[in-house]
mmCIF file of C-alpha atoms in Angstrom:
data_model
loop_
_atom_site.group_PDB
_atom_site.id
_atom_site.type_symbol
_atom_site.label_atom_id
_atom_site.label_comp_id
_atom_site.label_asym_id
_atom_site.label_seq_id
_atom_site.Cartn_x
_atom_site.Cartn_y
_atom_site.Cartn_z
ATOM 1 C CA UNK L 228 -46.203 -36.571 -28.233
ATOM 2 C CA UNK L 229 -42.527 -36.954 -27.687
ATOM 3 C CA UNK L 230 -40.686 -35.844 -24.566
ATOM 4 C CA UNK L 231 -38.561 -33.258 -26.385
ATOM 5 C CA UNK L 232 -41.562 -31.495 -27.865
ATOM 6 C CA UNK L 233 -43.372 -30.728 -24.594
ATOM 7 C CA UNK L 234 -40.515 -29.587 -22.351
ATOM 8 C CA UNK L 235 -37.564 -28.098 -24.226
ATOM 9 C CA UNK L 236 -35.844 -26.788 -21.029
ATOM 10 C CA UNK L 237 -35.919 -30.207 -19.347
ATOM 11 C CA UNK L 238 -34.632 -31.851 -22.500
ATOM 12 C CA UNK L 239 -31.759 -29.361 -22.702
ATOM 13 C CA UNK L 240 -30.821 -29.937 -19.044
ATOM 14 C CA UNK L 241 -30.815 -33.720 -19.489
ATOM 15 C CA UNK L 242 -28.636 -33.404 -22.569
ATOM 16 C CA UNK L 243 -26.218 -31.082 -20.690
ATOM 17 C CA UNK L 244 -25.955 -33.505 -17.759
ATOM 18 C CA UNK L 245 -25.340 -36.419 -20.150
ATOM 19 C CA UNK L 246 -22.577 -34.556 -22.005
ATOM 20 C CA UNK L 247 -21.000 -33.475 -18.687
ATOM 21 C CA UNK L 248 -20.956 -37.079 -17.445
ATOM 22 C CA UNK L 249 -19.401 -38.338 -20.659
ATOM 23 C CA UNK L 250 -16.682 -35.642 -20.637
ATOM 24 C CA UNK L 251 -15.982 -36.214 -16.931
ATOM 25 C CA UNK L 252 -15.578 -39.958 -17.415
ATOM 26 C CA UNK L 253 -13.237 -39.491 -20.364
ATOM 27 C CA UNK L 254 -11.079 -36.889 -18.525
ATOM 28 C CA UNK L 255 -11.046 -38.919 -15.281
ATOM 29 C CA UNK L 256 -10.000 -42.076 -17.137
ATOM 30 C CA UNK L 257 -7.266 -40.165 -18.937
ATOM 31 C CA UNK L 258 -5.955 -38.677 -15.686
ATOM 32 C CA UNK L 259 -5.948 -42.117 -14.057
ATOM 33 C CA UNK L 260 -3.996 -43.577 -16.967
ATOM 34 C CA UNK L 261 -1.454 -40.745 -16.879
ATOM 35 C CA UNK L 262 -0.855 -41.089 -13.124
ATOM 36 C CA UNK L 263 -0.283 -44.843 -13.447
ATOM 37 C CA UNK L 264 2.164 -44.352 -16.310
ATOM 38 C CA UNK L 265 4.088 -41.648 -14.426
ATOM 39 C CA UNK L 266 4.057 -43.583 -11.138
ATOM 40 C CA UNK L 267 2.119 -41.012 -9.140
ATOM 41 C CA UNK L 268 -0.715 -43.318 -8.288
ATOM 42 C CA UNK L 269 0.061 -43.350 -4.546
ATOM 43 C CA UNK L 270 0.951 -47.041 -4.444
ATOM 44 C CA UNK L 271 4.371 -46.225 -2.937
ATOM 45 C CA UNK L 272 3.376 -44.079 0.018
ATOM 46 C CA UNK L 273 6.505 -44.801 2.057
ATOM 47 C CA UNK L 274 10.047 -43.987 1.051
ATOM 48 C CA UNK L 275 13.037 -46.156 1.753
ATOM 49 C CA UNK L 276 16.632 -45.189 2.402
ATOM 50 C CA UNK L 277 17.487 -45.947 -1.216
ATOM 51 C CA UNK L 278 14.856 -43.482 -2.439
ATOM 52 C CA UNK L 279 16.431 -40.551 -0.588
ATOM 53 C CA UNK L 280 19.806 -39.009 -1.503
ATOM 54 C CA UNK L 281 22.721 -40.019 0.652
ATOM 55 C CA UNK L 282 25.486 -38.043 2.293
ATOM 56 C CA UNK L 283 29.034 -39.315 2.164
ATOM 57 C CA UNK L 284 31.164 -38.282 5.112
ATOM 58 C CA UNK L 285 34.775 -39.466 4.987
ATOM 59 C CA UNK L 286 36.395 -40.879 8.097
ATOM 60 C CA UNK L 287 38.718 -38.473 9.961
ATOM 61 C CA UNK L 288 42.388 -39.124 9.447
ATOM 62 C CA UNK L 289 45.612 -37.833 10.977
ATOM 63 C CA UNK L 290 47.247 -34.939 9.179
ATOM 64 C CA UNK L 291 50.962 -34.411 8.926
ATOM 65 C CA UNK L 292 53.012 -31.721 10.608
ATOM 66 C CA UNK L 293 53.073 -28.342 8.807
ATOM 67 C CA UNK L 294 55.939 -28.060 6.362
ATOM 68 C CA UNK L 295 56.028 -24.294 5.768
ATOM 69 C CA UNK L 296 56.264 -21.199 7.934
ATOM 70 C CA UNK L 297 53.460 -20.527 10.393
ATOM 71 C CA UNK L 298 51.671 -17.185 10.026
ATOM 72 C CA UNK L 299 49.649 -15.352 12.625
ATOM 73 C CA UNK L 300 47.243 -12.935 10.999
ATOM 74 C CA UNK L 301 46.204 -9.698 12.649
ATOM 75 C CA UNK L 302 49.350 -9.218 14.700
ATOM 76 C CA UNK L 303 51.025 -5.821 14.875
ATOM 77 C CA UNK L 304 54.171 -5.537 12.741
ATOM 78 C CA UNK L 305 57.208 -6.541 14.777
ATOM 79 C CA UNK L 306 55.167 -8.649 17.202
ATOM 80 C CA UNK L 307 55.560 -12.396 17.011
ATOM 81 C CA UNK L 308 53.264 -15.040 18.350
ATOM 82 C CA UNK L 309 55.849 -16.004 20.951
ATOM 83 C CA UNK L 310 55.802 -12.628 22.732
ATOM 84 C CA UNK L 311 54.002 -12.558 26.045
ATOM 85 C CA UNK L 312 51.160 -10.025 26.177
ATOM 86 C CA UNK L 313 51.784 -7.152 28.549
ATOM 87 C CA UNK L 314 49.586 -6.943 31.619
ATOM 88 C CA UNK L 315 48.888 -3.197 31.277
ATOM 89 C CA UNK L 316 46.872 -2.125 28.231
ATOM 90 C CA UNK L 317 48.565 0.520 26.117
ATOM 91 C CA UNK L 318 47.043 3.960 25.550
ATOM 92 C CA UNK L 319 46.025 2.869 22.055
ATOM 93 C CA UNK L 320 44.232 -0.219 23.447
ATOM 94 C CA UNK L 321 42.477 1.919 26.042
ATOM 95 C CA UNK L 322 41.307 4.352 23.355
ATOM 96 C CA UNK L 323 40.092 1.456 21.199
ATOM 97 C CA UNK L 324 37.850 0.175 24.009
ATOM 98 C CA UNK L 325 36.266 3.534 24.916
ATOM 99 C CA UNK L 326 32.601 4.032 24.167
ATOM 100 C CA UNK L 327 31.714 7.417 22.709
ATOM 101 C CA UNK L 328 28.067 8.465 23.179
ATOM 102 C CA UNK L 329 26.165 11.442 21.759
ATOM 103 C CA UNK L 330 22.553 12.588 21.934
ATOM 104 C CA UNK L 331 20.671 13.807 18.877
ATOM 105 C CA UNK L 332 18.711 16.379 20.913
ATOM 106 C CA UNK L 333 19.628 18.685 23.764
ATOM 107 C CA UNK L 334 16.026 19.500 24.690
ATOM 108 C CA UNK L 335 12.752 17.601 24.173
ATOM 109 C CA UNK L 336 9.154 17.675 25.402
ATOM 110 C CA UNK L 337 8.093 15.100 28.014
ATOM 111 C CA UNK L 338 8.085 11.636 26.370
ATOM 112 C CA UNK L 339 9.871 13.117 23.355
ATOM 113 C CA UNK L 340 12.298 10.876 21.489
ATOM 114 C CA UNK L 341 15.958 11.240 22.482
ATOM 115 C CA UNK L 342 18.248 9.662 19.872
ATOM 116 C CA UNK L 343 21.387 8.083 21.320
ATOM 117 C CA UNK L 344 24.182 7.148 18.929
ATOM 118 C CA UNK L 345 27.797 6.288 19.382
ATOM 119 C CA UNK L 346 30.961 4.475 18.483
ATOM 120 C CA UNK L 347 32.498 1.485 20.262
ATOM 121 C CA UNK L 348 35.775 0.467 18.574
ATOM 122 C CA UNK L 349 36.496 -3.193 19.139
ATOM 123 C CA UNK L 350 33.045 -3.783 20.613
ATOM 124 C CA UNK L 351 31.521 -5.630 17.656
ATOM 125 C CA UNK L 352 28.372 -7.507 18.728
ATOM 126 C CA UNK L 353 28.331 -6.074 22.255
ATOM 127 C CA UNK L 354 24.953 -5.363 23.842
ATOM 128 C CA UNK L 355 25.062 -1.980 25.540
ATOM 129 C CA UNK L 356 22.744 -1.186 28.440
ATOM 130 C CA UNK L 357 21.385 2.366 28.594
ATOM 131 C CA UNK L 358 21.580 3.852 32.083
ATOM 132 C CA UNK L 359 20.048 6.996 33.591
ATOM 133 C CA UNK L 360 21.454 8.941 36.533
ATOM 134 C CA UNK L 361 18.819 8.843 39.303
ATOM 135 C CA UNK L 362 19.145 9.823 42.973
ATOM 136 C CA UNK L 363 22.930 9.965 42.970
ATOM 137 C CA UNK L 364 23.583 6.728 41.040
ATOM 138 C CA UNK L 365 23.338 5.074 37.644
ATOM 139 C CA UNK L 366 20.303 2.834 37.128
ATOM 140 C CA UNK L 367 19.518 0.601 34.169
ATOM 141 C CA UNK L 368 16.998 2.115 31.743
ATOM 142 C CA UNK L 369 14.811 -0.468 29.918
ATOM 143 C CA UNK L 370 16.648 0.050 26.603
ATOM 144 C CA UNK L 371 19.660 -1.666 25.001
ATOM 145 C CA UNK L 372 21.651 -1.150 21.813
ATOM 146 C CA UNK L 373 23.716 -3.650 19.804
ATOM 147 C CA UNK L 374 27.090 -2.649 18.337
ATOM 148 C CA UNK L 375 27.374 -3.315 14.594
ATOM 149 C CA UNK L 376 30.307 -2.084 12.493
ATOM 150 C CA UNK L 377 31.622 -0.480 15.686
ATOM 151 C CA UNK L 378 28.591 1.851 15.893
ATOM 152 C CA UNK L 379 25.270 1.730 17.720
ATOM 153 C CA UNK L 380 22.008 3.668 17.772
ATOM 154 C CA UNK L 381 18.871 3.608 19.890
ATOM 155 C CA UNK L 382 16.441 6.044 21.471
ATOM 156 C CA UNK L 383 14.889 6.676 24.863
ATOM 157 C CA UNK L 384 11.820 8.515 26.119
ATOM 158 C CA UNK L 385 11.253 9.891 29.582
ATOM 159 C CA UNK L 386 8.713 12.089 31.293
ATOM 160 C CA UNK L 387 11.108 13.150 34.078
ATOM 161 C CA UNK L 388 11.344 16.897 33.595
ATOM 162 C CA UNK L 389 14.593 18.779 33.992
ATOM 163 C CA UNK L 390 18.134 17.765 33.057
ATOM 164 C CA UNK L 391 18.407 14.004 32.447
ATOM 165 C CA UNK L 392 21.799 12.270 32.262
ATOM 166 C CA UNK L 393 22.296 9.105 30.181
ATOM 167 C CA UNK L 394 25.167 6.747 29.409
ATOM 168 C CA UNK L 395 25.639 3.253 27.985
ATOM 169 C CA UNK L 396 27.534 0.386 29.606
ATOM 170 C CA UNK L 397 29.016 -2.821 28.204
ATOM 171 C CA UNK L 398 28.280 -5.113 31.150
ATOM 172 C CA UNK L 399 30.605 -7.823 29.807
ATOM 173 C CA UNK L 400 33.718 -5.632 29.946
ATOM 174 C CA UNK L 401 32.324 -3.131 32.494
ATOM 175 C CA UNK L 402 33.175 -0.311 30.078
ATOM 176 C CA UNK L 403 31.010 2.827 30.393
ATOM 177 C CA UNK L 404 30.583 5.652 27.923
ATOM 178 C CA UNK L 405 30.672 9.341 28.547
ATOM 179 C CA UNK L 406 27.409 10.827 29.799
ATOM 180 C CA UNK L 407 25.081 13.014 27.754
ATOM 181 C CA UNK L 408 22.645 15.561 29.183
ATOM 182 C CA UNK L 409 19.200 16.263 27.728
ATOM 183 C CA UNK L 410 16.685 18.744 29.130
ATOM 184 C CA UNK L 411 13.105 17.456 29.223
ATOM 185 C CA UNK L 412 10.241 19.925 29.482
#
């Protein structure tokens, strides 16, 4: 008797393994040939300076004197660059540096969220420190707010019942806002 007559399952498995080996060898050989033709065979594992793009940076050179009028942008009309700045800030400058603070709530439960928002003209990028009035003085509260587009927003939570007073301070310029009062409890 022949081998394929007695055990048809074993014969089928052997044939499947043989076909799989043949297909694998053909596909592997083809992939190897393609990688060698395309140069992705890994023989050039290191790159040299000529393989990488280069950056051309020209040498600095002297520039000539300006030939046209000099402009200072952002100056008030009628003010030239040669004017000495006054020592005392004007009322307009004082108003531009004031921080205006408001609270979103006037009364909250203990640990309720108190929304603090405000405007700080000319304070772009400033980090404002929230302060709370405690025992006759202002103390830093562990919350800050960053000024963006001359506005800021943050929130605080406290369990101290009664009237709580808050303000924000720009420590860089020592400018303080008005205070807001919120009743907790």
